[in-house]
Amino acid sequence: MKVRALGLLSGGLDSSLSALLLLKQGIEVEGLYFNNGFCIIEAQKKLGKKTLNPVEDFVSKYKINLRYIDIRDEFLEILKNPKYGYGSAFNPCIDCRIMMLKKAKEIMEDENFDFIFTGEVLKQRPMTQMPRTLKLIEIKSGLEGLIVRPLSQKLLPETIPEKKGLIKRELLMDIEGRGRKKQIKLAKELGLSNYPSPAGGCCFLTDKNYKGRFLDLINYKKEIKPVEFFLIKIGRHFRLSKDVKLIIGRDEKENEILMEKSKGFILLVPSEPAPYGVLDLTKDEKILNLAAEILLSFCKRKKEVFIDFHFPDGEIIKLSKLPEQKSFEIYKIK
């Protein structure tokens, strides 16, 4: 009977190499791709960029069955209050990993896969890939002894599949640390090309540039709409008061997204070529005027511009102002 392995595939170099090492042993491989809503490539697609997710190219080339699993709603709850905290940015990686592996375990048991594999490399990521954390994740996901990490397995305790003779330990690797030279060399040996740069991250949450926006949202909002997490990825963000934030589009595509996602917010629409904006609900005239001034500071025209404030209930408030080249850094969310 053929050995069957279920793997977490991201399209990155490490998980792809892990799958190839198992295929080389004649093991049947299937992949799981989890969408937590913060994948950089998926976001780029929504922004109109013609970007192919590398995992699609990989599984197509090697004829690997891939399942897409949407965990966005569940993940948002974890993101608000992760049991094991955040990494150096706003990344609850340990909680995220445990959730994905729990779901993988359900599929493994329901469909008689022999084990789970991942592209994890010992000591590559300080939050999730140190020996103690790898063990913790195994235990909390209910997969102790059933997770094979082909790139580092020779440095890790023997797994149940190895003890059963389902997988040959001598054909696995002993890679550890943050360097990628060994993986790149292995990729050449296995004929793997067209993989994303190993230096690039795949999740917005690990990008420290977005940490301030996430913290601002968590600190100021008691009830957060799922769309607000998505909007963190685009535009310029300004905190105008404790209860009101303004987001301004940076290009035509972002303007379109703000229009599409403006339900439940005030949509700012200028009469002249200028960015669009979305604003938390308020009738405070000072806040509305400030929002208009910030938006128009990105308008190059000198003549008077009208801004329509479209409220969710259909009400429209119209303001007119002259564009001014002011700095509003004091309100900007870094």
Short mmCIF file of C-alpha atoms in Angstrom, two decimals, residues 25-299:
data_model
loop_
_atom_site.label_atom_id
_atom_site.label_comp_id
_atom_site.label_asym_id
_atom_site.label_seq_id
_atom_site.Cartn_x
_atom_site.Cartn_y
_atom_site.Cartn_z
CA GLN A 25 11.07 8.37 -1.91
CA GLY A 26 7.96 7.33 -3.82
CA ILE A 27 5.59 8.78 -1.24
CA GLU A 28 2.25 10.12 -2.47
CA VAL A 29 2.03 13.80 -1.60
CA GLU A 30 -1.00 16.09 -1.25
CA GLY A 31 -0.85 19.72 -0.25
CA LEU A 32 -2.87 22.11 1.89
CA TYR A 33 -2.77 25.85 1.25
CA PHE A 34 -4.26 27.89 4.10
CA ASN A 35 -5.60 31.36 3.38
CA ASN A 36 -5.60 33.42 6.58
CA GLY A 37 -6.42 36.65 4.74
CA PHE A 38 -2.94 38.14 5.08
CA CYS A 39 -1.03 36.44 2.27
CA ILE A 40 0.95 39.08 0.36
CA ILE A 41 0.47 37.40 -3.03
CA GLU A 42 -3.30 37.04 -2.60
CA ALA A 43 -3.49 40.71 -1.63
CA GLN A 44 -1.48 41.70 -4.69
CA LYS A 45 -4.04 39.90 -6.86
CA LYS A 46 -6.84 41.97 -5.31
CA LEU A 47 -4.83 45.09 -6.07
CA GLY A 48 -4.88 44.17 -9.75
CA LYS A 49 -1.35 42.81 -10.03
CA LYS A 50 -0.98 39.86 -12.40
CA THR A 51 0.75 37.62 -9.88
CA LEU A 52 0.67 33.84 -9.97
CA ASN A 53 0.81 32.24 -6.56
CA PRO A 54 3.99 30.13 -6.76
CA VAL A 55 2.23 27.22 -5.06
CA GLU A 56 -0.06 26.93 -8.12
CA ASP A 57 2.92 26.70 -10.45
CA PHE A 58 4.64 24.16 -8.22
CA VAL A 59 1.74 21.72 -7.80
CA SER A 60 0.91 21.96 -11.50
CA LYS A 61 4.47 21.07 -12.52
CA TYR A 62 4.72 18.09 -10.16
CA LYS A 63 1.07 16.98 -10.45
CA ILE A 64 0.36 17.37 -6.74
CA ASN A 65 -3.23 17.68 -5.59
CA LEU A 66 -3.71 20.91 -3.63
CA ARG A 67 -6.60 21.92 -1.40
CA TYR A 68 -7.34 25.53 -0.53
CA ILE A 69 -8.61 26.01 3.02
CA ASP A 70 -10.12 29.33 4.05
CA ILE A 71 -9.36 30.11 7.71
CA ARG A 72 -9.88 33.88 7.56
CA ASP A 73 -12.79 34.15 9.99
CA GLU A 74 -11.26 31.83 12.60
CA PHE A 75 -7.87 33.45 12.24
CA LEU A 76 -9.24 36.92 12.96
CA GLU A 77 -10.33 35.76 16.39
CA ILE A 78 -6.84 34.42 17.06
CA LEU A 79 -5.27 37.62 15.78
CA LYS A 80 -7.13 39.73 18.33
CA ASN A 81 -5.87 37.75 21.32
CA PRO A 82 -3.31 35.02 20.56
CA LYS A 83 -2.62 32.62 23.42
CA TYR A 84 1.11 32.51 22.63
CA GLY A 85 1.50 36.18 21.78
CA TYR A 86 2.96 38.01 18.79
CA GLY A 87 6.36 37.89 17.17
CA SER A 88 8.53 40.92 16.41
CA ALA A 89 5.75 42.41 14.28
CA PHE A 90 2.04 41.55 14.67
CA ASN A 91 2.40 37.87 13.84
CA PRO A 92 0.75 35.26 16.10
CA CYS A 93 2.76 32.52 14.36
CA ILE A 94 2.56 29.85 17.06
CA ASP A 95 -1.24 30.07 17.36
CA CYS A 96 -1.56 30.19 13.55
CA ARG A 97 0.62 27.10 13.14
CA ILE A 98 -1.32 25.14 15.73
CA MET A 99 -4.64 25.98 14.08
CA MET A 100 -3.44 24.93 10.62
CA LEU A 101 -2.00 21.67 11.91
CA LYS A 102 -5.18 20.84 13.82
CA LYS A 103 -7.12 21.16 10.57
CA ALA A 104 -4.52 19.09 8.75
CA LYS A 105 -4.84 16.42 11.46
CA GLU A 106 -8.60 16.16 10.86
CA ILE A 107 -8.04 15.55 7.15
CA MET A 108 -5.20 13.12 7.84
CA GLU A 109 -7.39 11.01 10.14
CA ASP A 110 -10.54 11.21 7.98
CA GLU A 111 -8.75 10.22 4.78
CA ASN A 112 -6.10 7.84 6.08
CA PHE A 113 -2.95 9.81 5.36
CA ASP A 114 0.10 8.40 7.15
CA PHE A 115 1.66 11.63 8.39
CA ILE A 116 1.90 15.42 8.04
CA PHE A 117 4.94 17.19 6.62
CA THR A 118 6.01 20.82 6.70
CA GLY A 119 8.80 22.95 5.27
CA GLU A 120 10.03 24.05 8.70
CA VAL A 121 13.77 24.39 9.21
CA LEU A 122 15.24 24.02 12.68
CA LYS A 123 16.25 27.43 14.17
CA GLN A 124 15.32 29.34 11.00
CA ARG A 125 12.54 31.36 12.61
CA PRO A 126 13.02 32.33 16.25
CA MET A 127 9.33 32.27 17.17
CA THR A 128 8.20 28.92 15.76
CA GLN A 129 11.18 26.83 14.74
CA MET A 130 13.27 26.44 17.85
CA PRO A 131 13.31 22.88 19.28
CA ARG A 132 11.06 23.61 22.26
CA THR A 133 8.52 25.48 20.12
CA LEU A 134 8.41 22.76 17.48
CA LYS A 135 7.63 20.29 20.25
CA LEU A 136 4.98 22.57 21.77
CA ILE A 137 3.25 22.98 18.40
CA GLU A 138 3.23 19.21 17.87
CA ILE A 139 1.68 18.56 21.27
CA LYS A 140 -0.95 21.32 21.07
CA SER A 141 -2.01 20.26 17.58
CA GLY A 142 -2.35 16.63 18.66
CA LEU A 143 0.31 15.49 16.19
CA GLU A 144 3.17 14.48 18.46
CA GLY A 145 5.48 12.21 16.47
CA LEU A 146 3.42 12.57 13.29
CA ILE A 147 4.99 15.71 11.78
CA VAL A 148 7.93 15.11 9.45
CA ARG A 149 10.18 18.06 8.63
CA PRO A 150 12.22 16.74 5.69
CA LEU A 151 14.74 19.60 5.59
CA SER A 152 15.82 19.18 9.23
CA GLN A 153 14.57 15.73 10.20
CA LYS A 154 18.05 14.23 10.77
CA LEU A 155 18.54 16.77 13.57
CA LEU A 156 15.17 16.06 15.19
CA PRO A 157 13.80 13.10 17.17
CA GLU A 158 12.74 10.08 15.16
CA THR A 159 9.09 10.26 14.13
CA ILE A 160 6.45 7.53 14.10
CA PRO A 161 6.54 7.22 10.27
CA GLU A 162 10.31 6.66 10.47
CA LYS A 163 9.94 4.03 13.18
CA LYS A 164 7.35 2.25 11.04
CA GLY A 165 9.66 2.28 8.04
CA LEU A 166 7.31 4.48 6.00
CA ILE A 167 10.04 7.00 5.32
CA LYS A 168 13.83 6.67 5.05
CA ARG A 169 15.59 8.99 7.46
CA GLU A 170 18.90 8.71 5.59
CA LEU A 171 17.29 10.40 2.56
CA LEU A 172 16.19 13.41 4.56
CA MET A 173 18.27 16.51 5.37
CA ASP A 174 20.10 18.09 8.32
CA ILE A 175 19.63 21.80 7.55
CA GLU A 176 19.37 24.34 10.34
CA GLY A 177 19.62 28.11 10.80
CA ARG A 178 18.64 31.15 8.78
CA GLY A 179 21.01 30.66 5.83
CA ARG A 180 19.53 29.35 2.59
CA LYS A 181 22.63 28.19 0.68
CA LYS A 182 21.91 24.51 1.35
CA GLN A 183 18.31 24.86 0.18
CA ILE A 184 19.35 26.67 -3.00
CA LYS A 185 21.92 23.95 -3.73
CA LEU A 186 19.31 21.26 -3.08
CA ALA A 187 16.87 23.04 -5.39
CA LYS A 188 19.40 22.81 -8.23
CA GLU A 189 19.98 19.12 -7.52
CA LEU A 190 16.23 18.40 -7.56
CA GLY A 191 15.56 20.57 -10.63
CA LEU A 192 13.41 23.09 -8.77
CA SER A 193 13.38 26.55 -10.30
CA ASN A 194 11.04 29.54 -10.47
CA TYR A 195 10.59 29.77 -6.71
CA PRO A 196 10.14 33.09 -4.88
CA SER A 197 13.11 34.80 -3.28
CA PRO A 198 13.87 33.07 0.04
CA ALA A 199 14.36 36.50 1.63
CA GLY A 200 10.78 37.58 0.94
CA GLY A 201 8.02 37.13 3.48
CA CYS A 202 4.66 35.66 2.53
CA CYS A 203 2.48 37.23 5.25
CA PHE A 204 1.69 40.88 5.96
CA LEU A 205 1.67 40.18 9.68
CA THR A 206 5.42 39.53 9.75
CA ASP A 207 6.14 42.91 8.14
CA LYS A 208 7.13 45.41 10.84
CA ASN A 209 6.02 48.24 8.55
CA TYR A 210 2.39 47.31 9.26
CA LYS A 211 2.76 46.76 13.00
CA GLY A 212 1.70 50.30 13.88
CA ARG A 213 -1.52 49.99 11.91
CA PHE A 214 -2.46 46.71 13.56
CA LEU A 215 -1.72 48.05 17.03
CA ASP A 216 -3.72 51.19 16.31
CA LEU A 217 -6.72 49.09 15.28
CA ILE A 218 -6.53 46.79 18.28
CA ASN A 219 -6.00 49.66 20.74
CA TYR A 220 -8.79 51.93 19.49
CA LYS A 221 -11.51 49.56 18.32
CA LYS A 222 -13.61 47.44 20.67
CA GLU A 223 -15.53 45.79 17.85
CA ILE A 224 -13.40 45.26 14.75
CA LYS A 225 -14.98 44.47 11.39
CA PRO A 226 -13.12 41.86 9.31
CA VAL A 227 -12.83 44.38 6.48
CA GLU A 228 -10.76 46.66 8.72
CA PHE A 229 -7.99 44.09 8.86
CA PHE A 230 -8.00 43.95 5.08
CA LEU A 231 -7.87 47.74 4.77
CA ILE A 232 -4.67 47.82 6.82
CA LYS A 233 -2.88 46.56 3.71
CA ILE A 234 -3.73 49.54 1.53
CA GLY A 235 -3.72 53.32 1.50
CA ARG A 236 -2.45 56.00 3.88
CA HIS A 237 -3.85 55.83 7.42
CA PHE A 238 -4.54 58.80 9.72
CA ARG A 239 -5.85 58.75 13.30
CA LEU A 240 -8.04 61.86 13.64
CA SER A 241 -9.50 61.12 17.07
CA LYS A 242 -9.95 58.28 19.52
CA ASP A 243 -12.93 57.02 17.53
CA VAL A 244 -12.17 58.11 13.97
CA LYS A 245 -9.57 56.96 11.47
CA LEU A 246 -9.19 58.11 7.87
CA ILE A 247 -7.80 55.94 5.05
CA ILE A 248 -6.81 57.57 1.75
CA GLY A 249 -6.16 55.69 -1.47
CA ARG A 250 -2.76 55.94 -3.16
CA ASP A 251 -3.79 55.07 -6.71
CA GLU A 252 -6.79 54.28 -8.88
CA LYS A 253 -6.96 50.62 -7.86
CA GLU A 254 -6.92 51.49 -4.17
CA ASN A 255 -9.65 54.08 -4.77
CA GLU A 256 -11.76 51.31 -6.32
CA ILE A 257 -11.15 49.05 -3.33
CA LEU A 258 -12.09 51.80 -0.88
CA MET A 259 -15.36 52.34 -2.77
CA GLU A 260 -16.06 48.62 -2.74
CA LYS A 261 -15.26 48.22 0.98
CA SER A 262 -16.89 51.44 2.22
CA LYS A 263 -20.05 49.82 3.57
CA GLY A 264 -20.42 50.92 7.19
CA PHE A 265 -18.04 53.85 6.73
CA ILE A 266 -18.22 57.37 5.29
CA LEU A 267 -16.92 57.45 1.73
CA LEU A 268 -15.13 60.67 0.69
CA VAL A 269 -15.50 61.42 -3.03
CA PRO A 270 -13.76 64.54 -4.46
CA SER A 271 -15.11 66.47 -7.45
CA GLU A 272 -11.64 66.79 -9.00
CA PRO A 273 -8.95 64.14 -9.60
CA ALA A 274 -7.80 63.28 -6.09
CA PRO A 275 -7.68 60.25 -3.82
CA TYR A 276 -10.84 58.75 -2.33
CA GLY A 277 -11.09 58.11 1.38
CA VAL A 278 -13.04 56.13 3.95
CA LEU A 279 -13.76 57.51 7.40
CA ASP A 280 -15.20 56.04 10.58
CA LEU A 281 -18.72 57.28 11.27
CA THR A 282 -18.91 60.76 12.77
CA LYS A 283 -20.88 64.01 12.44
CA ASP A 284 -18.22 66.10 14.17
CA GLU A 285 -17.67 69.11 11.87
CA LYS A 286 -14.07 69.58 12.99
CA ILE A 287 -13.27 65.96 12.15
CA LEU A 288 -15.01 66.17 8.77
CA ASN A 289 -13.11 69.34 7.90
CA LEU A 290 -9.82 67.81 9.00
CA ALA A 291 -10.48 64.72 6.88
CA ALA A 292 -11.21 66.94 3.88
CA GLU A 293 -8.01 68.93 4.41
CA ILE A 294 -5.86 65.82 4.65
CA LEU A 295 -7.42 64.28 1.56
CA LEU A 296 -6.98 67.47 -0.45
CA SER A 297 -3.35 67.81 0.58
CA PHE A 298 -2.80 64.98 -1.92
CA CYS A 299 -4.66 66.87 -4.68
#
